[in-house]
Short mmCIF file of C-alpha atoms in Angstrom, two decimals:
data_model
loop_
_atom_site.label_atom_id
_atom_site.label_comp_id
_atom_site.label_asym_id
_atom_site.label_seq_id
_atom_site.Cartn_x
_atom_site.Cartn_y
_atom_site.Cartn_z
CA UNK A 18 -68.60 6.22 -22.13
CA UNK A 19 -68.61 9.03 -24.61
CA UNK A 20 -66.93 7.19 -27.76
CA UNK A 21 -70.02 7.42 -30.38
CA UNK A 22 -68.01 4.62 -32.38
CA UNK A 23 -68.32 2.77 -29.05
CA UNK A 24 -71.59 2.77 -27.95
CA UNK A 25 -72.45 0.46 -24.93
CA UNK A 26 -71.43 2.40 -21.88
CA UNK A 27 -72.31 -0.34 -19.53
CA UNK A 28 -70.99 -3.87 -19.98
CA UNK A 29 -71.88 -5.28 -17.16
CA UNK A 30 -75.83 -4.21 -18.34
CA UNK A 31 -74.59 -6.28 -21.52
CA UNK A 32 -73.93 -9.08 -19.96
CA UNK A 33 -76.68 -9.29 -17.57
CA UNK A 34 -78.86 -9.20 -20.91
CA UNK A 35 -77.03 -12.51 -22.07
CA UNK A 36 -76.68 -14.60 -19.06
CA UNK A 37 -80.62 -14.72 -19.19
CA UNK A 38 -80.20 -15.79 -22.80
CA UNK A 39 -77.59 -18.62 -22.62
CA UNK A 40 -76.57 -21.21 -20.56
CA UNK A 41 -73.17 -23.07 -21.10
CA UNK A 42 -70.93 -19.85 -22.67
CA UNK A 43 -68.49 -18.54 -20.54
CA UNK A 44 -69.01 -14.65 -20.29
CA UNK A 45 -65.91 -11.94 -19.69
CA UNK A 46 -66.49 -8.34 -18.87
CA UNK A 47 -63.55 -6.61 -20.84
CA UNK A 48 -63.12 -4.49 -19.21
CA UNK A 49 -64.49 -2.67 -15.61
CA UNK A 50 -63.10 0.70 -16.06
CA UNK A 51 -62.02 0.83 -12.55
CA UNK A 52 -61.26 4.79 -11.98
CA UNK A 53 -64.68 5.40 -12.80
CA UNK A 54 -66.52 3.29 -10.66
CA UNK A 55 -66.42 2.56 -6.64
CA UNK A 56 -64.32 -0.65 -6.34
CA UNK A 57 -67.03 -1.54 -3.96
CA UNK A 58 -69.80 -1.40 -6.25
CA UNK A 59 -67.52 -3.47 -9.11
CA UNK A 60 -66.84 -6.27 -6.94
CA UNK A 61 -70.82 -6.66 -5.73
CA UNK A 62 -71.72 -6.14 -9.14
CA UNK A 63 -69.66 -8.65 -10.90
CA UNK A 64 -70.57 -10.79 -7.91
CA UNK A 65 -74.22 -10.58 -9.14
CA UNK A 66 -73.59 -11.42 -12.36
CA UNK A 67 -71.32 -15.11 -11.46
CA UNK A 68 -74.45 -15.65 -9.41
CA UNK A 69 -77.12 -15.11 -12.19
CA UNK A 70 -74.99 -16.71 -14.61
CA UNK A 71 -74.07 -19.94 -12.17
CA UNK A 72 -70.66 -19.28 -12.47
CA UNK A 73 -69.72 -18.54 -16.17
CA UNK A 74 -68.13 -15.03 -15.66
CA UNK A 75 -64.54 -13.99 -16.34
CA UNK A 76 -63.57 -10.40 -15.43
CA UNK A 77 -60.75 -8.35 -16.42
CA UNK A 78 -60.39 -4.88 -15.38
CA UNK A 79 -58.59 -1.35 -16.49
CA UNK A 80 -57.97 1.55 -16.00
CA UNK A 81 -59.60 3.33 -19.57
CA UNK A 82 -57.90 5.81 -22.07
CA UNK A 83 -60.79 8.23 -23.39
CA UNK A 84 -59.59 11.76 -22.51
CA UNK A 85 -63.15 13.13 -22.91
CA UNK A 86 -64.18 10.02 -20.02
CA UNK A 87 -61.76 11.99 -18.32
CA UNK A 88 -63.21 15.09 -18.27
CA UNK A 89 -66.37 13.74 -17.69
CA UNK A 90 -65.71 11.70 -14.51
CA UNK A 91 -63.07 14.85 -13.44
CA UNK A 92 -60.19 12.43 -13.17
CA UNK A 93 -56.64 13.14 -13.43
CA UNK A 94 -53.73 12.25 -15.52
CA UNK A 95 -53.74 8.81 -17.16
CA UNK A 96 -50.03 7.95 -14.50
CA UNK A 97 -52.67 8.70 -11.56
CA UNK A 98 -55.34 6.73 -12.79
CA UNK A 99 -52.77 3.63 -13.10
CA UNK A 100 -52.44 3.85 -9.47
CA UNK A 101 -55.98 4.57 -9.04
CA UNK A 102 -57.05 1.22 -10.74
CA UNK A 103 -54.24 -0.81 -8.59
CA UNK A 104 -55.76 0.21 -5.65
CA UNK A 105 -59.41 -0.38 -7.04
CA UNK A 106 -58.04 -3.49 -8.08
CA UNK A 107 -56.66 -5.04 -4.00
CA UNK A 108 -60.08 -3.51 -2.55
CA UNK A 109 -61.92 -5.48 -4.82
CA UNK A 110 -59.95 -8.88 -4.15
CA UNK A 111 -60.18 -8.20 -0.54
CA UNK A 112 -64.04 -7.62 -0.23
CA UNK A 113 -64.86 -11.30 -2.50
CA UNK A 114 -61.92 -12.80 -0.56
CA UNK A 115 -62.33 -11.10 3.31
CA UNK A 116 -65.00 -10.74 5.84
CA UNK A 117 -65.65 -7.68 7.43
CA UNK A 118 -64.24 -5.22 9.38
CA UNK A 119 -62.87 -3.93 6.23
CA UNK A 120 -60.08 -1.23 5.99
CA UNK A 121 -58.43 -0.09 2.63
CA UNK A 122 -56.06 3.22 3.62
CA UNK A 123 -55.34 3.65 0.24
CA UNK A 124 -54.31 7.68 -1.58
CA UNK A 125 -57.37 7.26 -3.39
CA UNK A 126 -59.57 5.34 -2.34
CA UNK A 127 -60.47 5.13 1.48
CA UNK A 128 -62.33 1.90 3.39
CA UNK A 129 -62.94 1.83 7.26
CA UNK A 130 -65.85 -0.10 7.94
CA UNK A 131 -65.33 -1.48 11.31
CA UNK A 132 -69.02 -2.00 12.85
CA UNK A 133 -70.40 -4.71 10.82
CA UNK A 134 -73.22 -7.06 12.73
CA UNK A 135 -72.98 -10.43 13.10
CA UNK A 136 -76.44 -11.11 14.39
CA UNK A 137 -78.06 -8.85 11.57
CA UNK A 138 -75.33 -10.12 9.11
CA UNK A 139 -74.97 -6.62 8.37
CA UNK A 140 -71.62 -5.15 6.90
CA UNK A 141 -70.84 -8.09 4.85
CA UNK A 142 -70.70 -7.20 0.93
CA UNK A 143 -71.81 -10.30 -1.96
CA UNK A 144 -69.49 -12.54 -2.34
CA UNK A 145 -69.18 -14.11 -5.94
CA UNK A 146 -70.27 -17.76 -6.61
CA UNK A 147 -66.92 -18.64 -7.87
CA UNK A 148 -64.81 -19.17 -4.77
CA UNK A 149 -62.16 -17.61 -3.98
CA UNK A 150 -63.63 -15.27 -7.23
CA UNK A 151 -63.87 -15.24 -11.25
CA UNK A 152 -61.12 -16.19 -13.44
CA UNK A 153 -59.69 -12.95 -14.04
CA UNK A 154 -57.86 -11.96 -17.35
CA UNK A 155 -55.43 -9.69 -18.40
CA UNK A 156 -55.22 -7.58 -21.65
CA UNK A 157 -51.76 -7.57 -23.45
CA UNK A 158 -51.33 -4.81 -25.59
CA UNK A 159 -47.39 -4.01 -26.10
CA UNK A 160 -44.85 -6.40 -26.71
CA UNK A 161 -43.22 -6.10 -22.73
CA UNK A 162 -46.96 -5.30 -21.53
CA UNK A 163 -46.83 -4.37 -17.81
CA UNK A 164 -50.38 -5.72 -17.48
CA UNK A 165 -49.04 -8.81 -19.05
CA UNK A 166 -46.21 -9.18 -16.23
CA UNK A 167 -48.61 -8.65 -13.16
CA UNK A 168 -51.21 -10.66 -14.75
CA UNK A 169 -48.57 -14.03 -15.11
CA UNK A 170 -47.21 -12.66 -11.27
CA UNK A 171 -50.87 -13.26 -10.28
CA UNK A 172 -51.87 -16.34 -12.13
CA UNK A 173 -54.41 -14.31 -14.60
CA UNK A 174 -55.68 -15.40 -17.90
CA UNK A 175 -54.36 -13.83 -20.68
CA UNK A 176 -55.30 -11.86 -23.54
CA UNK A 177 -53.27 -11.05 -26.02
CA UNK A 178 -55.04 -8.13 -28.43
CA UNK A 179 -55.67 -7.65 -31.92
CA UNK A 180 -54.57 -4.61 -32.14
CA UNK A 181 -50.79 -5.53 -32.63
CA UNK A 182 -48.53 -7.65 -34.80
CA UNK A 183 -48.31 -11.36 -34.69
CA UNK A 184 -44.74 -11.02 -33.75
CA UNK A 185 -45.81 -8.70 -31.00
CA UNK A 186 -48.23 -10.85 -29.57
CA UNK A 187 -45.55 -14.29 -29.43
CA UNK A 188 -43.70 -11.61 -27.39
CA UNK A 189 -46.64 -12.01 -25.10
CA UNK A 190 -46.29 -14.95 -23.87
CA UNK A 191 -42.81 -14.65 -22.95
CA UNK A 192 -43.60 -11.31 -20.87
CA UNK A 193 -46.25 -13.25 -19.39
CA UNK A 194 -44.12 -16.19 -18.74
CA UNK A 195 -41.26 -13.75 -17.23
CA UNK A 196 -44.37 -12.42 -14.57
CA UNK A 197 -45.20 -16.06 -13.72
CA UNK A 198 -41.46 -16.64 -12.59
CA UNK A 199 -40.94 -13.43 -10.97
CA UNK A 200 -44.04 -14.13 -8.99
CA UNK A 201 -43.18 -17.73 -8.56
CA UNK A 202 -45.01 -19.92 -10.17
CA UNK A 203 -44.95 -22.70 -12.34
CA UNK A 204 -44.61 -22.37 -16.33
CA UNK A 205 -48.11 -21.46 -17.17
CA UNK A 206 -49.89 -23.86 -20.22
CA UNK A 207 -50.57 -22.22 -23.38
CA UNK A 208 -54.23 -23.89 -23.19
CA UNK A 209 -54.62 -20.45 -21.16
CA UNK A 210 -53.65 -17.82 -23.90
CA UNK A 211 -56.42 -16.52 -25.57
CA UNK A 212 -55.61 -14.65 -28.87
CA UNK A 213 -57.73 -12.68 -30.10
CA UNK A 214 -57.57 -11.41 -33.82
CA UNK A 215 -60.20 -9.63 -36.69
CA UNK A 216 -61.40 -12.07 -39.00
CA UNK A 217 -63.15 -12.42 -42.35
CA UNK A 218 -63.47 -15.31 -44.45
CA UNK A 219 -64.29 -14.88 -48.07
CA UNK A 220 -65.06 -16.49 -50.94
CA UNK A 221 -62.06 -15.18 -52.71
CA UNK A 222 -59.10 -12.64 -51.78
CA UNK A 223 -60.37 -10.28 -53.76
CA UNK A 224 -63.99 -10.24 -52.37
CA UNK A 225 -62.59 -10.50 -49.24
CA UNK A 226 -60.18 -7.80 -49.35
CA UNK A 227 -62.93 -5.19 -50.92
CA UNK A 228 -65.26 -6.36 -48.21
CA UNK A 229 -63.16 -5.32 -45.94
CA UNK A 230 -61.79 -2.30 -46.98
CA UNK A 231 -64.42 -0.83 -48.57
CA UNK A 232 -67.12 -1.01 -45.85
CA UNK A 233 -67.52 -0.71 -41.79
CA UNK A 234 -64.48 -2.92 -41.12
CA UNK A 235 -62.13 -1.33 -42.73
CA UNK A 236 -64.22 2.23 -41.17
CA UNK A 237 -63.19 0.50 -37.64
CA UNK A 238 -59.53 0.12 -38.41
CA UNK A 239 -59.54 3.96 -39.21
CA UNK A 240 -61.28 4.98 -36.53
CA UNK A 241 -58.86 2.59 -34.00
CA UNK A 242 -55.39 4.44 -36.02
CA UNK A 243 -56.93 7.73 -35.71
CA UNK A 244 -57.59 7.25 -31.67
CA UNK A 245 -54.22 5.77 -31.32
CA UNK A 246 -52.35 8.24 -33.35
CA UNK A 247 -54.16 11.25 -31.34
CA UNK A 248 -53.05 9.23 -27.73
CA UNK A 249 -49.40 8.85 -29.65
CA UNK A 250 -49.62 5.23 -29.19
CA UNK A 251 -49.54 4.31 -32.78
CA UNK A 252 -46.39 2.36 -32.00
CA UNK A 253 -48.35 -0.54 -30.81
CA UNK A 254 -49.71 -1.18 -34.66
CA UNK A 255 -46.00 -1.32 -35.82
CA UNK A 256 -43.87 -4.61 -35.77
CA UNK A 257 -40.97 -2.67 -36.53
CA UNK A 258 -40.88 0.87 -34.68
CA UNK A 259 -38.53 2.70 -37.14
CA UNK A 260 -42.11 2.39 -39.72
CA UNK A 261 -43.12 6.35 -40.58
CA UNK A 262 -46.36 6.88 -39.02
CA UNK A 263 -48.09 7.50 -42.59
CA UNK A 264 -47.64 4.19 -43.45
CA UNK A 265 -49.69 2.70 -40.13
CA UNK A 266 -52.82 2.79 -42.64
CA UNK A 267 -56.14 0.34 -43.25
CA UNK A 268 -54.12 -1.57 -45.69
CA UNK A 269 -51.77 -1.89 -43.26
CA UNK A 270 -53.82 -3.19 -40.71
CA UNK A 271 -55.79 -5.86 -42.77
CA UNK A 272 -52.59 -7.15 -44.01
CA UNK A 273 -50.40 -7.40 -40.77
CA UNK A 274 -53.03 -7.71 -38.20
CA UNK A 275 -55.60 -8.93 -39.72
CA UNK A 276 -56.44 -12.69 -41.27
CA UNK A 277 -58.25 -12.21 -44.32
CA UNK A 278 -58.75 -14.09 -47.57
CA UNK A 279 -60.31 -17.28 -48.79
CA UNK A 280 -60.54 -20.12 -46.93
CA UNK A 281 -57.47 -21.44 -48.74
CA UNK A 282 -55.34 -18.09 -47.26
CA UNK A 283 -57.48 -17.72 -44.27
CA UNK A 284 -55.20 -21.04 -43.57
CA UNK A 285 -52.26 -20.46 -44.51
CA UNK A 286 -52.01 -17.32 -42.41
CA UNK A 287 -53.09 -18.93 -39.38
CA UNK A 288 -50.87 -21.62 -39.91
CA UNK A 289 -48.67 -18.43 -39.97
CA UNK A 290 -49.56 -17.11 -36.70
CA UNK A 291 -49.41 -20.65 -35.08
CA UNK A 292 -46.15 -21.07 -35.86
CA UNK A 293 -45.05 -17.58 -34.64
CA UNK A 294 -46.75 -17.40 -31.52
CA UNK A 295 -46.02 -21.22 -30.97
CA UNK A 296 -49.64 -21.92 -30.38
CA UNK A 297 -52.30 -21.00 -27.92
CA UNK A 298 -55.25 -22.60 -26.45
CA UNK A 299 -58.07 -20.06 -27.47
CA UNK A 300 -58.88 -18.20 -30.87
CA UNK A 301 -61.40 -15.32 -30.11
CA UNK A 302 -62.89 -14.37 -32.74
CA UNK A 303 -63.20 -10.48 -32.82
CA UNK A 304 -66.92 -8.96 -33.76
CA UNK A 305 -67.06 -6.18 -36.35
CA UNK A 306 -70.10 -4.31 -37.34
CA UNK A 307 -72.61 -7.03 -39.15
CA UNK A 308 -72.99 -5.20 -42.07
CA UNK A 309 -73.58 -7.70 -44.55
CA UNK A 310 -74.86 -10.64 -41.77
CA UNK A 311 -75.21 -13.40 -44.88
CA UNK A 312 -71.78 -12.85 -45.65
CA UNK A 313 -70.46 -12.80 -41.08
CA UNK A 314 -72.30 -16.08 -40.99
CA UNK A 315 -70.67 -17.61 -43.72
CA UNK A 316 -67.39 -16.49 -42.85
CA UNK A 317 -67.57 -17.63 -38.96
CA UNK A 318 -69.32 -21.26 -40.47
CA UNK A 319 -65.63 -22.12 -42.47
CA UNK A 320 -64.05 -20.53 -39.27
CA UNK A 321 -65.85 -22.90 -36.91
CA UNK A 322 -66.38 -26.20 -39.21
CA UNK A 323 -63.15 -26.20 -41.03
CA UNK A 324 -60.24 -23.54 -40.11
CA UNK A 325 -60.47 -23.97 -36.11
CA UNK A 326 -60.87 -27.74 -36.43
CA UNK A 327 -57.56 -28.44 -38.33
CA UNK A 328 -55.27 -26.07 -35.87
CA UNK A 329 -52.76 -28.18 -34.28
CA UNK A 330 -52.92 -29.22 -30.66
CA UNK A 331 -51.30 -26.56 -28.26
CA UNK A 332 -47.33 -27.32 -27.81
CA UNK A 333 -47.71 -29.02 -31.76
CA UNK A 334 -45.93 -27.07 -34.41
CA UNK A 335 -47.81 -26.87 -38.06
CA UNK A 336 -44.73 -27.98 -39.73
CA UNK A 337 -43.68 -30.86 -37.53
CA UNK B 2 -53.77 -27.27 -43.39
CA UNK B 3 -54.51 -30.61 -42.54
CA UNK B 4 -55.03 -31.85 -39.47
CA UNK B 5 -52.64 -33.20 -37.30
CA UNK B 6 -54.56 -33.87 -34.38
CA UNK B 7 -55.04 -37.49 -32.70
CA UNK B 8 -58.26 -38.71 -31.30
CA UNK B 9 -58.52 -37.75 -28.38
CA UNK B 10 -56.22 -34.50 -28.35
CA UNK B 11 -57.10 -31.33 -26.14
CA UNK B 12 -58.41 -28.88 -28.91
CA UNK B 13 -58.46 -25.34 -29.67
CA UNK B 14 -61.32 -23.41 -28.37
CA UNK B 15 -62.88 -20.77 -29.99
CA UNK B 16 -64.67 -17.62 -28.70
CA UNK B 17 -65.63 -14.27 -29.37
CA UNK B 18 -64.59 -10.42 -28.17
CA UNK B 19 -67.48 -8.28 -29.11
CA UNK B 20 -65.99 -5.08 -30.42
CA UNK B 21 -68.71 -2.94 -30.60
CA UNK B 22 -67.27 -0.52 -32.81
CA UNK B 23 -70.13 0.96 -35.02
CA UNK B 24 -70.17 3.90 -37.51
CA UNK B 25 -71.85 6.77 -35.33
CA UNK B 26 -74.56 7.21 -38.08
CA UNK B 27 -75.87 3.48 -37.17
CA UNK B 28 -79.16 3.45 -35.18
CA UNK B 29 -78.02 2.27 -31.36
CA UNK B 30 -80.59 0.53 -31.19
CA UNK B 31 -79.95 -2.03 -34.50
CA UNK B 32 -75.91 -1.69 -32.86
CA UNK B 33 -77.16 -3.14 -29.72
CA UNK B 34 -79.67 -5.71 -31.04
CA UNK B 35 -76.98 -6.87 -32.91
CA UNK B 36 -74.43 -7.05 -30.85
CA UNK B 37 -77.06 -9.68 -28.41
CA UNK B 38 -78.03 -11.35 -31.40
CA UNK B 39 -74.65 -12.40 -33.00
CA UNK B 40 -74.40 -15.11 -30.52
CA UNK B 41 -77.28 -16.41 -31.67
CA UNK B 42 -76.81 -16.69 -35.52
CA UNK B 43 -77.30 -19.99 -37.14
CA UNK B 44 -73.19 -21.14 -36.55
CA UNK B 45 -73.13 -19.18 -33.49
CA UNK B 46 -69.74 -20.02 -33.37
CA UNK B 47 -70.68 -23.28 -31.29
CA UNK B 48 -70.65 -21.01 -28.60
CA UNK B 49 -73.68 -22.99 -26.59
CA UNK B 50 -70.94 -25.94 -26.24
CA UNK B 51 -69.96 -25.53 -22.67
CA UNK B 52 -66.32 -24.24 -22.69
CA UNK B 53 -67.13 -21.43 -25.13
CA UNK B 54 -65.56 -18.09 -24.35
CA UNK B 55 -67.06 -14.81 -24.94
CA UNK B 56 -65.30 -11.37 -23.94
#
């Protein structure tokens, strides 16, 4: 909401803009910033959109780290808000899933609506197209992610970040695997797993690796250190945790998080990442400022017509 | 990397995350044109194909 780097405060505004303009992609909201919104007002919103968009809308949901959002909405500590956004989170489920009377005695957020009309159909809130609702996904950010754990309890989608190490995010799967049998149910399919990682394409390494660096991608990856290092979360960058701080830099970041290089190395790494995370069933492709669009369009051409094409099925290894 | 993929075989999809992460000195406007427009570049991604994920 107040991030300047960040500038759309309203995804769900976003989205409505592109369900008008597509047709067959599947949209996700990532993510409803729960504490700062009525959970009542989420649920008929995002209801709204899987109607306009005929059912193509995932949502995931959180709880939102900006201390100045804070300050703005007058919320309290970030512990709070976690329960905050649980509860948010069951009043939500209940109004796509439940019909009325509704009652949610929760310590922070209160429903009692017990005089709903039958004859005037009053007192019963949208329900989504998508019965029972949306596909729902789950961000993994740290290696034993808690939002990982509830999310494979549940059944969610997940999502593993590109903020982290490849090595963190093959942890992923097995926290989210972990949730799944806690909660129950079967092993989940790795066609699920969307991983989601920054990109560029080049036509060499070094063109590549001064496009990068030198220009609004590179800007982003100092923008996303200095955030984390002022929450004291810059942990989540490291794959080993003993790493000094200083060295969490750009250069880090493009060369341990990010896949960048010619198409020949652009390969080679994701053959890399495929055989550390074991495979997955969805690359997403992260967006970074278009700043040079000739060259983004190039790069995501040889990332749709040649790199994605030759990954291995999910549960095949590279080097078998 | 070659293939190794039958005929036949479930692939791997691809999608986007928009990260709308622009330098504050960017019109918001041009940020949020292109940010809609993206999907709509000549490659799009193959994002029309139904299936296609965007987050």
């Amino acid at each position: 909401m107040t991030l300047e780097w960040e500038p759309i405060p309203a995804n769900d505004v976003f989205m409505a803009n592109l369900i008008a303009r597509t047709k067959n992609i599947k949209l996700g909201i990532g993510v409803s910033i729960l504490p700062q919104h009525h959970p009542a007002n989420v649920a008929a919103r995002v209801a709204l959109l899987d109607h306009l968009a005929h059912g193509r809308v995932y949502w995931g949901f959180g709880q939102g780290g900006v201390p100045t959002d804070w300050e703005l909405f007058n919320l309290p500590d970030g512990k709070t808000q976690a329960q905050m956004t649980a509860e948010a989170h069951e009043i939500i489920l209940m109004l796509w899933t439940q019909d009325p009377p509704y009652k949610f005695d929760g310590k922070f957020w209160k429903i009692d609506m017990q005089h709903h009309s039958e004859e005037l159909r009053m007192g019963y809130p949208l329900k989504p197209y998508q019965q029972p609702h949306p596909p729902i996904g789950m961000t993994l950010m740290s290696a034993d992610s808690k939002g990982g754990a509830v999310g494979g309890k549940r059944g969610y989608i997940p999502l593993s970040t590109n903020l982290v190490h490849q090595n963190t995010v093959a942890k992923h799967w097995e926290t989210y695997c972990q949730g799944a049998a806690e909660g129950g149910l079967p092993e989940p399919s790795r066609d699920i797993w969307r991983v989601s990682r920054s990109i560029f394409v080049g036509e060499s390494n070094d063109q590549a690796w001064d496009f990068c660096l030198n220009g609004p991608f590179g800007d982003s990856f100092n923008y996303m250190l200095t955030l984390l290092r002022n929450a004291e979360m810059l942990d989540l960058v490291k794959d080993d945790p003993s790493m000094p701080d200083e060295n969490a830099t750009v250069e880090y970041m493009l060369k341990n998080l990010c896949i960048v290089g010619d198409k020949k190395s652009c390969m080679e790494q994701f053959e890399e990442l495929w055989d550390v995370t074991g495979g997955f069933g969805t690359l997403l492709f992260v967006k970074h400022d278009f700043d040079d669009a000739e060259r983004w369009n190039s790069c995501m051409h040889v990332l749709a017509e040649e790199i994605v094409p030759a990954l291995p099925t999910v549960g095949e290894a590279v080097s078998a | 990397m070659d293939s190794k993929r039958n005929s036949g075989d479930q692939i791997v999809k691809l999608g986007t995350f928009l990260m709308p992460v622009h330098p504050p000195e960017k019109s918001r406007t041009a940020c949020f044109d292109e940010e809609l427009n993206s999907l709509f570049t000549p490659t799009s991604l193959d994002l029309q194909r139904p299936g296609a994920v965007i987050t």
